[in-house]
Coordinates of C-alpha atoms in Angstrom, one line a residue:
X53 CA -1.3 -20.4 14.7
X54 CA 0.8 -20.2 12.0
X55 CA 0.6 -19.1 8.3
X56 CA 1.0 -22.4 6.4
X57 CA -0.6 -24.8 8.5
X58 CA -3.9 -22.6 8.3
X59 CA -3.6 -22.2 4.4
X60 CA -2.8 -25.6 4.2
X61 CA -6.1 -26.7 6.3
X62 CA -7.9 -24.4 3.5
X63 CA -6.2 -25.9 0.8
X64 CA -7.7 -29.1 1.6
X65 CA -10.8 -28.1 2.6
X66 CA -11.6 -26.1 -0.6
X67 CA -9.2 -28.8 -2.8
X68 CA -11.6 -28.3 -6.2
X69 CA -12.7 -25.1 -5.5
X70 CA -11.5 -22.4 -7.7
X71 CA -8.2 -20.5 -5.8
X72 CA -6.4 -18.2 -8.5
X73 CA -7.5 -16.4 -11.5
X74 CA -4.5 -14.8 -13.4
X75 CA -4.7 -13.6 -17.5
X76 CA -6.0 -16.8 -18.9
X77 CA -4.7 -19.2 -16.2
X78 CA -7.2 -20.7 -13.5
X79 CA -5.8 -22.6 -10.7
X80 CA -7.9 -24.8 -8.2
X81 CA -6.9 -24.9 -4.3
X82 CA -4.9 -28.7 -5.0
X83 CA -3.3 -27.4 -8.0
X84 CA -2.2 -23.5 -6.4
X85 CA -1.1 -25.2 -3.5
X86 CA 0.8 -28.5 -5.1
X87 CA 2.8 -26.0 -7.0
X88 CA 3.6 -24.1 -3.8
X89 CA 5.2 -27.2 -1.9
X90 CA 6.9 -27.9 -5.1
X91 CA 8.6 -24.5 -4.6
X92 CA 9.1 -25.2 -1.0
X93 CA 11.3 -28.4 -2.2
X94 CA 12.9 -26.5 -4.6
X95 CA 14.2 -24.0 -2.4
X96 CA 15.3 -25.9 0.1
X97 CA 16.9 -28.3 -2.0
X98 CA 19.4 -25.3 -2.6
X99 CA 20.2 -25.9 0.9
X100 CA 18.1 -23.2 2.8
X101 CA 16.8 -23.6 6.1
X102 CA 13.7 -22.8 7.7
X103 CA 14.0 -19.0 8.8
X104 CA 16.3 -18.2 5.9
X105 CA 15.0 -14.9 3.4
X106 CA 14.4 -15.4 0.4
X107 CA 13.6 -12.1 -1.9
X108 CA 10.9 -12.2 -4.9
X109 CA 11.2 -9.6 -7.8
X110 CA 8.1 -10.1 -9.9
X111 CA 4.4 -9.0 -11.2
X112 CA 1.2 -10.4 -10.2
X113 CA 0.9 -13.4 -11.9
X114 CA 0.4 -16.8 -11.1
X115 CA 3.8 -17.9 -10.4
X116 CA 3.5 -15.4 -8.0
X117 CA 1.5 -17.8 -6.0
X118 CA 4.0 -20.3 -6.1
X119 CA 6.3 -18.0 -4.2
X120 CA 3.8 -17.1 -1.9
X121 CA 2.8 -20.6 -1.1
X122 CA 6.0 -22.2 -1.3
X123 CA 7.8 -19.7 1.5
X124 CA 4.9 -20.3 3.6
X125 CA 5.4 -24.2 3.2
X126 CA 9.7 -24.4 4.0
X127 CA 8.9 -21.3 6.6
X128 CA 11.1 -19.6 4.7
X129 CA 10.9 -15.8 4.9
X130 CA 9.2 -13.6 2.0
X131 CA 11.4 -10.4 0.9
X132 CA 9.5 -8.8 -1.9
X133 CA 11.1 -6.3 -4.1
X134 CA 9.8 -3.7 -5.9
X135 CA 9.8 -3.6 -10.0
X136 CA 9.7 0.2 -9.8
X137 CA 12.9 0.3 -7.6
X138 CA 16.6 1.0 -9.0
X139 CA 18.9 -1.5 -8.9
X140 CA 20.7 -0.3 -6.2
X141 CA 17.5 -0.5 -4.0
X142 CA 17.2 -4.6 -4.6
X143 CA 20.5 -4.6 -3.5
X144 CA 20.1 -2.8 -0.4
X145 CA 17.1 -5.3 0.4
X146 CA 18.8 -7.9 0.2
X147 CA 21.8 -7.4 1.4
X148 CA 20.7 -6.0 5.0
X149 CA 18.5 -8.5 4.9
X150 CA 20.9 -11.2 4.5
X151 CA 19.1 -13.5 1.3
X152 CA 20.8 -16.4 0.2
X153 CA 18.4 -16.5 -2.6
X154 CA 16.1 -14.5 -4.9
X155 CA 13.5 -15.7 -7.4
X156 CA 12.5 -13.0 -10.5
X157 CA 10.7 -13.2 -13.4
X158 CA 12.2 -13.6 -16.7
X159 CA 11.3 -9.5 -17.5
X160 CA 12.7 -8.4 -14.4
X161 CA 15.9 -10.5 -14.2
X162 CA 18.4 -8.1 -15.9
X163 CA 17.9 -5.8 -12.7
X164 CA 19.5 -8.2 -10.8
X165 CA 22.5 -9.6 -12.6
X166 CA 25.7 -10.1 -11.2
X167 CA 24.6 -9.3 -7.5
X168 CA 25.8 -12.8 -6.3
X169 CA 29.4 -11.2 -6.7
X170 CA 27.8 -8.1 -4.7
X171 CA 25.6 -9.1 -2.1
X172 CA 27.9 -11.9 0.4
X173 CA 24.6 -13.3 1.5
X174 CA 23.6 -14.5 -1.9
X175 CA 24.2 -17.8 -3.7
X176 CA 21.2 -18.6 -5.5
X177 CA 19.3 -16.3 -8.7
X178 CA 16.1 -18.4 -10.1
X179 CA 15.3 -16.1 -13.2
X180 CA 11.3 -17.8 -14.1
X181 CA 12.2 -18.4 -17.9
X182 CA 10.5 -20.5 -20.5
X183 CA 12.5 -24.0 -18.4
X184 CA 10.6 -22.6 -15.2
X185 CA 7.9 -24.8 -15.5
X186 CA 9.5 -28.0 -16.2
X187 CA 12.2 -26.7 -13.3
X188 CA 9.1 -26.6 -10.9
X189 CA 7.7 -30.2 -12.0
X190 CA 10.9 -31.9 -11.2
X191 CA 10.0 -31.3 -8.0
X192 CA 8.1 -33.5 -5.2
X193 CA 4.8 -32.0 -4.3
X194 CA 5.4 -34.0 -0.4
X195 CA 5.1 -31.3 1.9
X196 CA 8.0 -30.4 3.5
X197 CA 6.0 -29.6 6.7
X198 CA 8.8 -28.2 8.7
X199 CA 8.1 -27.0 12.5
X200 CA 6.6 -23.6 12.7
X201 CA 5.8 -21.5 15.6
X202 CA 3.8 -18.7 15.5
X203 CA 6.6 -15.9 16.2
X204 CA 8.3 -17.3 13.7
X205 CA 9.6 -14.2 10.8
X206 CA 7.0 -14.6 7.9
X207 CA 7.8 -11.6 6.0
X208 CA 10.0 -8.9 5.6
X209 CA 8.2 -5.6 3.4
X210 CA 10.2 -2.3 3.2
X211 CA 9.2 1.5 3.5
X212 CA 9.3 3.8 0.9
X213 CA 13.0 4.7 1.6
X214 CA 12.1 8.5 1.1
X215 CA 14.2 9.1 4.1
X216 CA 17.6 7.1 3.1
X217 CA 18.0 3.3 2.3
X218 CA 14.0 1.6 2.8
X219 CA 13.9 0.1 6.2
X220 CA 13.0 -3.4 6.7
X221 CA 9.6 -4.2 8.5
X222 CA 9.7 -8.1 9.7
X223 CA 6.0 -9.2 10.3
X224 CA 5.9 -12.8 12.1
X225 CA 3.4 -15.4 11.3
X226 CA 1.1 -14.0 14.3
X227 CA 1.1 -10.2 13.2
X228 CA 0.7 -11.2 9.6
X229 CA -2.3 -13.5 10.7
X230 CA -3.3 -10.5 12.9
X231 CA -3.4 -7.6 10.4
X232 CA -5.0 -9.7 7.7
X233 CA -7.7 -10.0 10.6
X234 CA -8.2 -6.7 11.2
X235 CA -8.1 -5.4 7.5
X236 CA -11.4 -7.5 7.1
X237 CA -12.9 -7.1 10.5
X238 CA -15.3 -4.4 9.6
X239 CA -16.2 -6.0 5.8
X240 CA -19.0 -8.0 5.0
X241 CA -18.0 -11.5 5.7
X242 CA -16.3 -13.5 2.4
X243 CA -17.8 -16.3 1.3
X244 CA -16.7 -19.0 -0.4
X245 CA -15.8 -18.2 -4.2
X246 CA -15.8 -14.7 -3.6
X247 CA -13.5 -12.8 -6.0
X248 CA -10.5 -10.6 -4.4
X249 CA -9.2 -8.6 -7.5
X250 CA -5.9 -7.6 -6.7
X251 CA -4.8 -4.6 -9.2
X252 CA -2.0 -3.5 -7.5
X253 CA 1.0 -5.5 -6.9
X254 CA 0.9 -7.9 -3.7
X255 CA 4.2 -7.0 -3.2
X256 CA 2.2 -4.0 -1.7
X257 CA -0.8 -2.9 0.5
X258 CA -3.2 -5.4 -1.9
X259 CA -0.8 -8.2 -0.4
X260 CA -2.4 -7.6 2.8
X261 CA -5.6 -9.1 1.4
X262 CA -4.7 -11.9 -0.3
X263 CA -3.8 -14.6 2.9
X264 CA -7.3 -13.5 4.0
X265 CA -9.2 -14.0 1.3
X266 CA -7.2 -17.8 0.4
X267 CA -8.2 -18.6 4.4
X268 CA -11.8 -18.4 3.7
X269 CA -12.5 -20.3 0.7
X270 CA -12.7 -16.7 -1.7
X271 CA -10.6 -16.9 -5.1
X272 CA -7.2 -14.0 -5.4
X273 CA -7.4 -12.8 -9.1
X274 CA -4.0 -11.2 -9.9
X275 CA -3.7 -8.5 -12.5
X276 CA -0.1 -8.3 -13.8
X277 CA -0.3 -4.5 -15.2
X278 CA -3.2 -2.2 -14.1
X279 CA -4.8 -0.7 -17.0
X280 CA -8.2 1.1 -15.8
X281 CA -9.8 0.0 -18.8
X282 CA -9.0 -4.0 -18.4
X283 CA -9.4 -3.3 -14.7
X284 CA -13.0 -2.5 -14.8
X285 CA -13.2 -5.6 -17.8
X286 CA -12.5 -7.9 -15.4
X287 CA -14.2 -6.7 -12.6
X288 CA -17.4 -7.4 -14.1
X289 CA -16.5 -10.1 -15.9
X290 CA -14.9 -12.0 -12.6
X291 CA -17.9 -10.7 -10.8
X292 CA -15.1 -9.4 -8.5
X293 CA -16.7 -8.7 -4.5
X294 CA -13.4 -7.2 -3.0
X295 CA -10.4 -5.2 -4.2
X296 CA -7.9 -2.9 -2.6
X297 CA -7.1 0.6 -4.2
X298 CA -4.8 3.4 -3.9
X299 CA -6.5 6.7 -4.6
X300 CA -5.3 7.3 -7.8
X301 CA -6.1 4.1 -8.6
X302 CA -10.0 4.9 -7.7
X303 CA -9.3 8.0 -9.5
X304 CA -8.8 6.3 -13.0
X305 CA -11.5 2.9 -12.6
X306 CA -14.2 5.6 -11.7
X307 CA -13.2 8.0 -14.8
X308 CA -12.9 4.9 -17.7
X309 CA -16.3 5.7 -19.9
X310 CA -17.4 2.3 -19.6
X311 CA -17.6 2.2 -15.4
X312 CA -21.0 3.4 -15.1
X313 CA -22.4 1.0 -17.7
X314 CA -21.4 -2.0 -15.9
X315 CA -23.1 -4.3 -13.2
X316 CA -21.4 -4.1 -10.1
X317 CA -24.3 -6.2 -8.1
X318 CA -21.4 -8.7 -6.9
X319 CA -19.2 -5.9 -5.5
X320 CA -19.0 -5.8 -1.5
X321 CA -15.7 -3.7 -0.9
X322 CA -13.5 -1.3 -2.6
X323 CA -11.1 -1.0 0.0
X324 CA -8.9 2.3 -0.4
X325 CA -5.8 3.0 1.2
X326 CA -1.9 4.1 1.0
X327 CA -2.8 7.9 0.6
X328 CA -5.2 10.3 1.6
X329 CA -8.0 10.2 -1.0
X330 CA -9.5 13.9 -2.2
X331 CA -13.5 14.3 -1.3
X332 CA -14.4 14.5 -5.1
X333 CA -12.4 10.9 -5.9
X334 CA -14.6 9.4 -2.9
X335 CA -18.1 11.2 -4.2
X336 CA -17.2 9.8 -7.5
X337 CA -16.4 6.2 -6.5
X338 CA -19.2 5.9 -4.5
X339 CA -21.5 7.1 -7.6
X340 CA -20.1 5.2 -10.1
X341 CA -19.6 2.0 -7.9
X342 CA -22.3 2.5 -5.3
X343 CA -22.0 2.1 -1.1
X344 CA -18.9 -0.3 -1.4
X345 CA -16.1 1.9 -0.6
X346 CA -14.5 1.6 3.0
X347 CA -11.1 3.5 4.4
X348 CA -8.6 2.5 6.3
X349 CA -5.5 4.0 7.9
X350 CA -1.8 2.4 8.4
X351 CA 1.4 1.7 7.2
X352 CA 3.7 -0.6 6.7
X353 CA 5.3 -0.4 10.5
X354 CA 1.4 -1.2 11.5
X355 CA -1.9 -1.8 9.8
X356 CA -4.5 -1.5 10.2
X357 CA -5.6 0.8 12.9
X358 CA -8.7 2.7 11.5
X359 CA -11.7 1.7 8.9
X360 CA -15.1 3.2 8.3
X361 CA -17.5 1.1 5.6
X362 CA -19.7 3.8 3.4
X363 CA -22.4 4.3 5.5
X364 CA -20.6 5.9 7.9
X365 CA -17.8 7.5 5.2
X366 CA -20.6 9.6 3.7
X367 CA -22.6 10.5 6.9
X368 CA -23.5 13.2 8.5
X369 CA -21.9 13.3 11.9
X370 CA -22.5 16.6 14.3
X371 CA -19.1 17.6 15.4
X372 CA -17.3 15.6 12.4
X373 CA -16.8 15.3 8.8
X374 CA -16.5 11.7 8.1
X375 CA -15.1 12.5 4.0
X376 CA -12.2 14.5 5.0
X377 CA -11.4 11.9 7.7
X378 CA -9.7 8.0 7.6
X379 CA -12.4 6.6 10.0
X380 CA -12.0 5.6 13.4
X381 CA -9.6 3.6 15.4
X382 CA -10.3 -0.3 15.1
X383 CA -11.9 -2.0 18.6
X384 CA -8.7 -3.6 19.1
X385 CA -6.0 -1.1 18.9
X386 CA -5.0 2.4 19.8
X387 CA -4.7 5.5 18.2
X388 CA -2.9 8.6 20.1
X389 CA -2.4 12.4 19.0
X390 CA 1.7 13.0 20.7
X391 CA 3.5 16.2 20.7
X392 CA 5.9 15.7 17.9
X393 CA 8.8 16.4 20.5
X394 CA 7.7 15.5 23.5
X395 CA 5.9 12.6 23.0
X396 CA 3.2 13.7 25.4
X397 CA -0.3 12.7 24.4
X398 CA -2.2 15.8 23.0
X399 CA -6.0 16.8 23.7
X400 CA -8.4 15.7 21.2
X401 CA -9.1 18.6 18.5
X402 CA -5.0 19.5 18.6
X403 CA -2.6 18.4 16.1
X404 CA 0.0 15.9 16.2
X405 CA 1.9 13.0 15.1
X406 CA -0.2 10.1 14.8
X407 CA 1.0 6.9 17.2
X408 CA -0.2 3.2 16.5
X409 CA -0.6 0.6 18.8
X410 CA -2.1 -2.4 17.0
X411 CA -1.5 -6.1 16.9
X412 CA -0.6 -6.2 13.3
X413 CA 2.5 -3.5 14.3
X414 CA 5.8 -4.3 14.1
X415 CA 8.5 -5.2 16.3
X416 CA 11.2 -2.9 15.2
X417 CA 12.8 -2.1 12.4
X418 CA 15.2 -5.7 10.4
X419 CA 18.6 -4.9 12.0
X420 CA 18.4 -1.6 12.8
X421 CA 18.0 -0.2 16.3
X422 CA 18.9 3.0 15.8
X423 CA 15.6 3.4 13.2
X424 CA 13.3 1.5 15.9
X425 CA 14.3 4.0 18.6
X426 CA 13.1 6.9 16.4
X427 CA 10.0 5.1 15.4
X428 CA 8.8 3.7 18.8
X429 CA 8.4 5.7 22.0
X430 CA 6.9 3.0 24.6
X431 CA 5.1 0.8 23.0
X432 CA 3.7 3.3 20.0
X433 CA 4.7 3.1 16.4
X434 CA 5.4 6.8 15.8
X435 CA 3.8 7.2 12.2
X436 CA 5.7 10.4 10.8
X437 CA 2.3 11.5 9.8
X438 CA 0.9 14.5 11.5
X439 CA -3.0 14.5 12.2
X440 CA -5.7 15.1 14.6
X441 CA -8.9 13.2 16.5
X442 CA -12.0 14.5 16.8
X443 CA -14.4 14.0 19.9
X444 CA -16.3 11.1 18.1
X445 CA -12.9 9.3 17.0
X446 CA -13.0 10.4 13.8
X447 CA -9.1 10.7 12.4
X448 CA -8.2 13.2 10.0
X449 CA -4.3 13.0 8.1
X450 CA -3.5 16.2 7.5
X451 CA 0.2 15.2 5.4
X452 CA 3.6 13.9 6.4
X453 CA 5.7 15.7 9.0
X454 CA 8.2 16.3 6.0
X455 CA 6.4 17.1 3.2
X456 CA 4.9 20.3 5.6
X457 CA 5.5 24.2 3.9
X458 CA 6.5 26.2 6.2
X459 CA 5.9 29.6 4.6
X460 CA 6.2 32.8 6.8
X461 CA 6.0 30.7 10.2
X462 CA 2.6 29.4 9.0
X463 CA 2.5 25.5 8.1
X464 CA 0.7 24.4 5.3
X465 CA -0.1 20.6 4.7
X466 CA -0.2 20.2 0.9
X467 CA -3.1 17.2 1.2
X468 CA -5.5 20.1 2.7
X469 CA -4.5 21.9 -0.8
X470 CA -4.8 19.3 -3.5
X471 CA -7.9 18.1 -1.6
X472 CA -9.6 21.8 -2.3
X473 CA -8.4 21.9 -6.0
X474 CA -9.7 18.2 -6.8
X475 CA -12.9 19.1 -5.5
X476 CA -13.2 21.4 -9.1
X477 CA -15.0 19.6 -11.6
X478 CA -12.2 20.4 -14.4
X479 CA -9.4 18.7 -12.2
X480 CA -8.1 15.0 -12.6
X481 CA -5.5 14.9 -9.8
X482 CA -3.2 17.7 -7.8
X483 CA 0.1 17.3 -6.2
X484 CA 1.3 20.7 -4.1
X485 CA 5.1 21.0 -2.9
X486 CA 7.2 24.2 -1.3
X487 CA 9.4 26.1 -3.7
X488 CA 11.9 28.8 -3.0
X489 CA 10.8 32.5 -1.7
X490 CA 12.3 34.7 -0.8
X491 CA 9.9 36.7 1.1
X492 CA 8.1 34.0 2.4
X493 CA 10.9 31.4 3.1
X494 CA 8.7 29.0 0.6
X495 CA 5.7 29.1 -0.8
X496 CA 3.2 26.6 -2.4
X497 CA 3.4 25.4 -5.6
X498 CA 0.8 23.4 -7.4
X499 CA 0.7 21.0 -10.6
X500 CA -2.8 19.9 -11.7
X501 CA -3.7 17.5 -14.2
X502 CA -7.3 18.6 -16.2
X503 CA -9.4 17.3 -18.2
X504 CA -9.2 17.6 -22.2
X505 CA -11.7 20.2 -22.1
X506 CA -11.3 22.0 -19.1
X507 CA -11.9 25.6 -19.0
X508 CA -10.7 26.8 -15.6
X509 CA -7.5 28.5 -15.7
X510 CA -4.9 28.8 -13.0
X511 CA -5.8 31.9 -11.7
X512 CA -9.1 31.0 -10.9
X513 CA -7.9 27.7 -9.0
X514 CA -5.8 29.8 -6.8
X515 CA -8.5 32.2 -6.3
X516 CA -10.6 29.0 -5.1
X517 CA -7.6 27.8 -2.6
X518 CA -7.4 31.5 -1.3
X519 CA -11.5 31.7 -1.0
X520 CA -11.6 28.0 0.8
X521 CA -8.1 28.3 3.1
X522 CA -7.3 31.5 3.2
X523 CA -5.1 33.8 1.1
X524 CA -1.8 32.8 3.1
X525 CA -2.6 29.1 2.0
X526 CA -3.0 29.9 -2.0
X527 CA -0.3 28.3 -4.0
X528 CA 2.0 31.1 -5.4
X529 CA 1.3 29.1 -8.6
X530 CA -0.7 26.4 -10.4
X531 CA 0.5 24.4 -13.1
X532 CA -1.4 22.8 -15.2
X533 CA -1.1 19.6 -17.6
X534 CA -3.2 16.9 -19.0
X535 CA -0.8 14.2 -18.9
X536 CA -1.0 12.5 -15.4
X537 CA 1.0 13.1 -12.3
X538 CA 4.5 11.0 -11.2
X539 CA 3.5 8.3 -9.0
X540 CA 5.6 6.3 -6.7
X541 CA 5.5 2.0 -7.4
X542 CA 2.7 2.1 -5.2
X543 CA 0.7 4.6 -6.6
X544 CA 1.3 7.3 -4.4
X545 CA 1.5 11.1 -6.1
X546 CA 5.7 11.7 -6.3
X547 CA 5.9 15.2 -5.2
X548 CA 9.6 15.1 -4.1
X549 CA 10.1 14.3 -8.1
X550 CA 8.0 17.0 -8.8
X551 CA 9.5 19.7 -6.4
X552 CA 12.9 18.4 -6.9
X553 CA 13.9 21.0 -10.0
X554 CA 12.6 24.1 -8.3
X555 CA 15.5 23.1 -5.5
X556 CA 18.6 23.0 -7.5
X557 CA 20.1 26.0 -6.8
X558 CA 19.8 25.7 -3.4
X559 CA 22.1 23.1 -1.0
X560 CA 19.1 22.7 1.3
X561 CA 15.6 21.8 0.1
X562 CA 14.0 23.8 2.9
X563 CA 14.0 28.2 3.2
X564 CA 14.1 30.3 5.6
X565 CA 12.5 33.6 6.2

């Protein structure tokens, strides 16, 4: 199976239905997936073959879809950028990627300019300006239908490049097809006109959702800028059933006044993702949105491999704590516990870097062997992520192998920290980092966003880290701010930005003792 021919078969069998809700633009199946294969002829009227990448710099909006349709129909391959990214990072993508053409919106396009004379692979910039519409209509809508097979490339996304240049993971139609599958295998089934808000960028993890929810006859509403106010507007307003989230993101629709005054009766599934989420953002979600949230573990080199719905989330299970874990492994794939230098599997209980075997993995790294080898140890996707299973399957993250603080020979995840100080009532959001000691080697370091009218004062937060982890555990110092916390484009709390100007002095960003 392939990834156009099984949109196309749900293109015409839900041709009136509604497909895409963007701003004030509605699009029916016919009319979302005409304008696809008119981008399909477009494209390959520049001369690009089947196979060929093609990158995508651009917001949610509805000429989003034509991208995302159009690729699918010429079986060309997606390479989404990232709006958040430098320059110099779209040019990295594409280049080892080898585009010959990139599509951008109008308010993005300056970000690219001039790389045809930069990247050799590139011949073609399509800046969506106020012509691109009548550009698009001059256009056949004939489908192209060119021959696909399922191991085909479909997509290439990129990591988070905190490590040196992003690394290209290439899905192919199958594991694309395959991963949508499993994100949804443990949801209540969508029905036809179902509502899949996506308020994060499907350049990213809500991407994941959107093939899924097109396949069954549900409707993908895009929402160019998240704003938690507008979110939770159009939640209720859409009647909205599904929607992926990153923590923060929870964080912020849960807090807006008007949350808890809404009717959420059509919501089925908040599903949250990309970070470990703190106990007190879950409690809160679930209150304010009732028993839709569910959890699920992965990354881009393979997802999913865990979920757990919210009966089970906020259970009580002897021997486990479902809320400080990311659910279970998936029936159909495999989660392992491996000594971070010998790769040998570790006893359940002991911690470890989390492995992935899943059918939504990925092959290997675009172009880059020397990455793949680091990253996959006989058939496991080596996550970077260090964690640990319980007897019942539960897994818990404890952080990343290099965000760990390593302070007097004891390590110190900084998730088990900024979990503890969420849970008080006065904070908003936490991010912990190591900073320089010189007793200690390095030593916590927290900065925590409060309310407007909090009343708890640092000393007492590190008094409640030292009470709940132990003294050795306290950060050596609590910061706190109402103004919110970094975030990376996905969402994700930016720590390295945070910890970054406690490092300059040094030439290493790590201490000994």
């Amino acid at each position: 199976m392939d990834v156009r021919s099984l949109m196309r078969r749900s293109a015409q069998f839900h041709a009136d239905e509604l497909a895409i809700i963007a701003g004030d633009t509605r699009l029916t199946y016919s009319e979302a997936w005409s304008r696809g294969v008119r981008m399909a002829n477009a494209l390959l009227d520049m001369g690009l073959l089947p196979g060929d990448r093609v990158g995508v710099l651009e917001d949610n909006t509805y000429e989003s879809v034509d991208f995302f349709c159009g690729t699918a129909a010429a079986n060309l391959v997606r390479v989404p950028l990232y709006p958040r990214n430098s320059r110099e990072a779209h040019r990295h993508m594409l280049e080892h990627t080898g585009c010959r053409a990139v599509v951008v919106s109008e308010s993005h396009a300056a970000a690219l300019q001039g790389l045809t004379s930069e990247v050799p692979s590139l011949e073609h910039i399509v800046v969506r300006d106020a012509e691109y519409e009548s550009w698009l209509a001059g256009f056949a809508d004939t489908d192209p239908d060119p021959v696909i097979a399922e191991d085909d490339w479909f997509i290439v996304r990129h990591t988070g490049g905190t490590t040196g240049p992003s690394k290209g993971v290439a899905y192919t139609h199958k594991t694309w097809l395959d991963a949508g599958r499993d994100w949804f295998f443990a949801f209540p089934p969508v029905q036809k006109g179902d509502v899949c808000q996506h308020a994060g960028p499907i350049s990213h993890g809500s991407g994941y959702l959107f093939t899924p929810t097109w396949l069954s006859g549900g409707v993908n509403l895009l929402v160019e800028t998240f704003d938690a106010a507008g979110v939770v507007a159009i939640m209720e307003r859409e009647k909205v059933a599904y929607g992926f989230l990153v923590p923060t993101m929870l964080n912020a629709i849960a807090r807006e006044p008007t949350a808890r005054e809404r009717d959420w009766s059509h919501l089925k599934v908040l599903q949250i993702g990309g970070a470990p989420i703190a106990d007190d953002t879950a409690l809160l979600g679930r209150e304010v949105f009732g028993d839709v949230l569910y959890q699920g573990y992965g990354q881009t080199e393979a997802v999913p491999i865990t979920m757990m719905g919210p009966h089970e989330w906020f259970s009580d299970v002897p021997g486990s704590n479902p809320l400080r874990s990311a659910g279970r492994p998936l029936p159909f794939g495999d989660l392992a516990i491996l000594d971070p230098d010998t790769h040998d599997e570790l006893a359940l209980g002991e911690e470890g870097e989390i492995a992935i075997r899943c059918d939504g993995q990925m092959l290997g790294f675009w172009d880059n062997d020397e990455a793949t080898a680091e990253r996959m140890h006989n058939g496991w996707v080596l996550s970077g992520d260090i964690g640990m299973l319980d007897r019942n399957g539960y897994l818990y993250v404890l952080d990343r192998k290099d965000d760990m603080i390593i302070s007097g020979g004891f390590n110190i995840w900084p998730a088990e920290l900024e979990n503890t100080l969420s849970d008080h009532p006065d904070v908003v959001e936490a991010a912990v980092f190591g900073v320089p000691s010189e007793r200690w080697g390095e030593s916590p370091y927290a900065v925590v966003t409060v309310t407007k009218d909090a009343q708890v004062t640092s000393e007492q937060l590190i008094e409640l880290c030292a009470g709940q982890l132990g003294s050795y555990k306290k950060p050596v110092a609590v910061e706190l701010t109402t103004e919110p916390l970094p975030k990376s484009p996905v969402g994700k709390l930016a720590r390295k930005q945070l910890r970054e100007p406690h490092w300059q002095a040094h030439e290493r960003r790590v201490a000994g003792n």
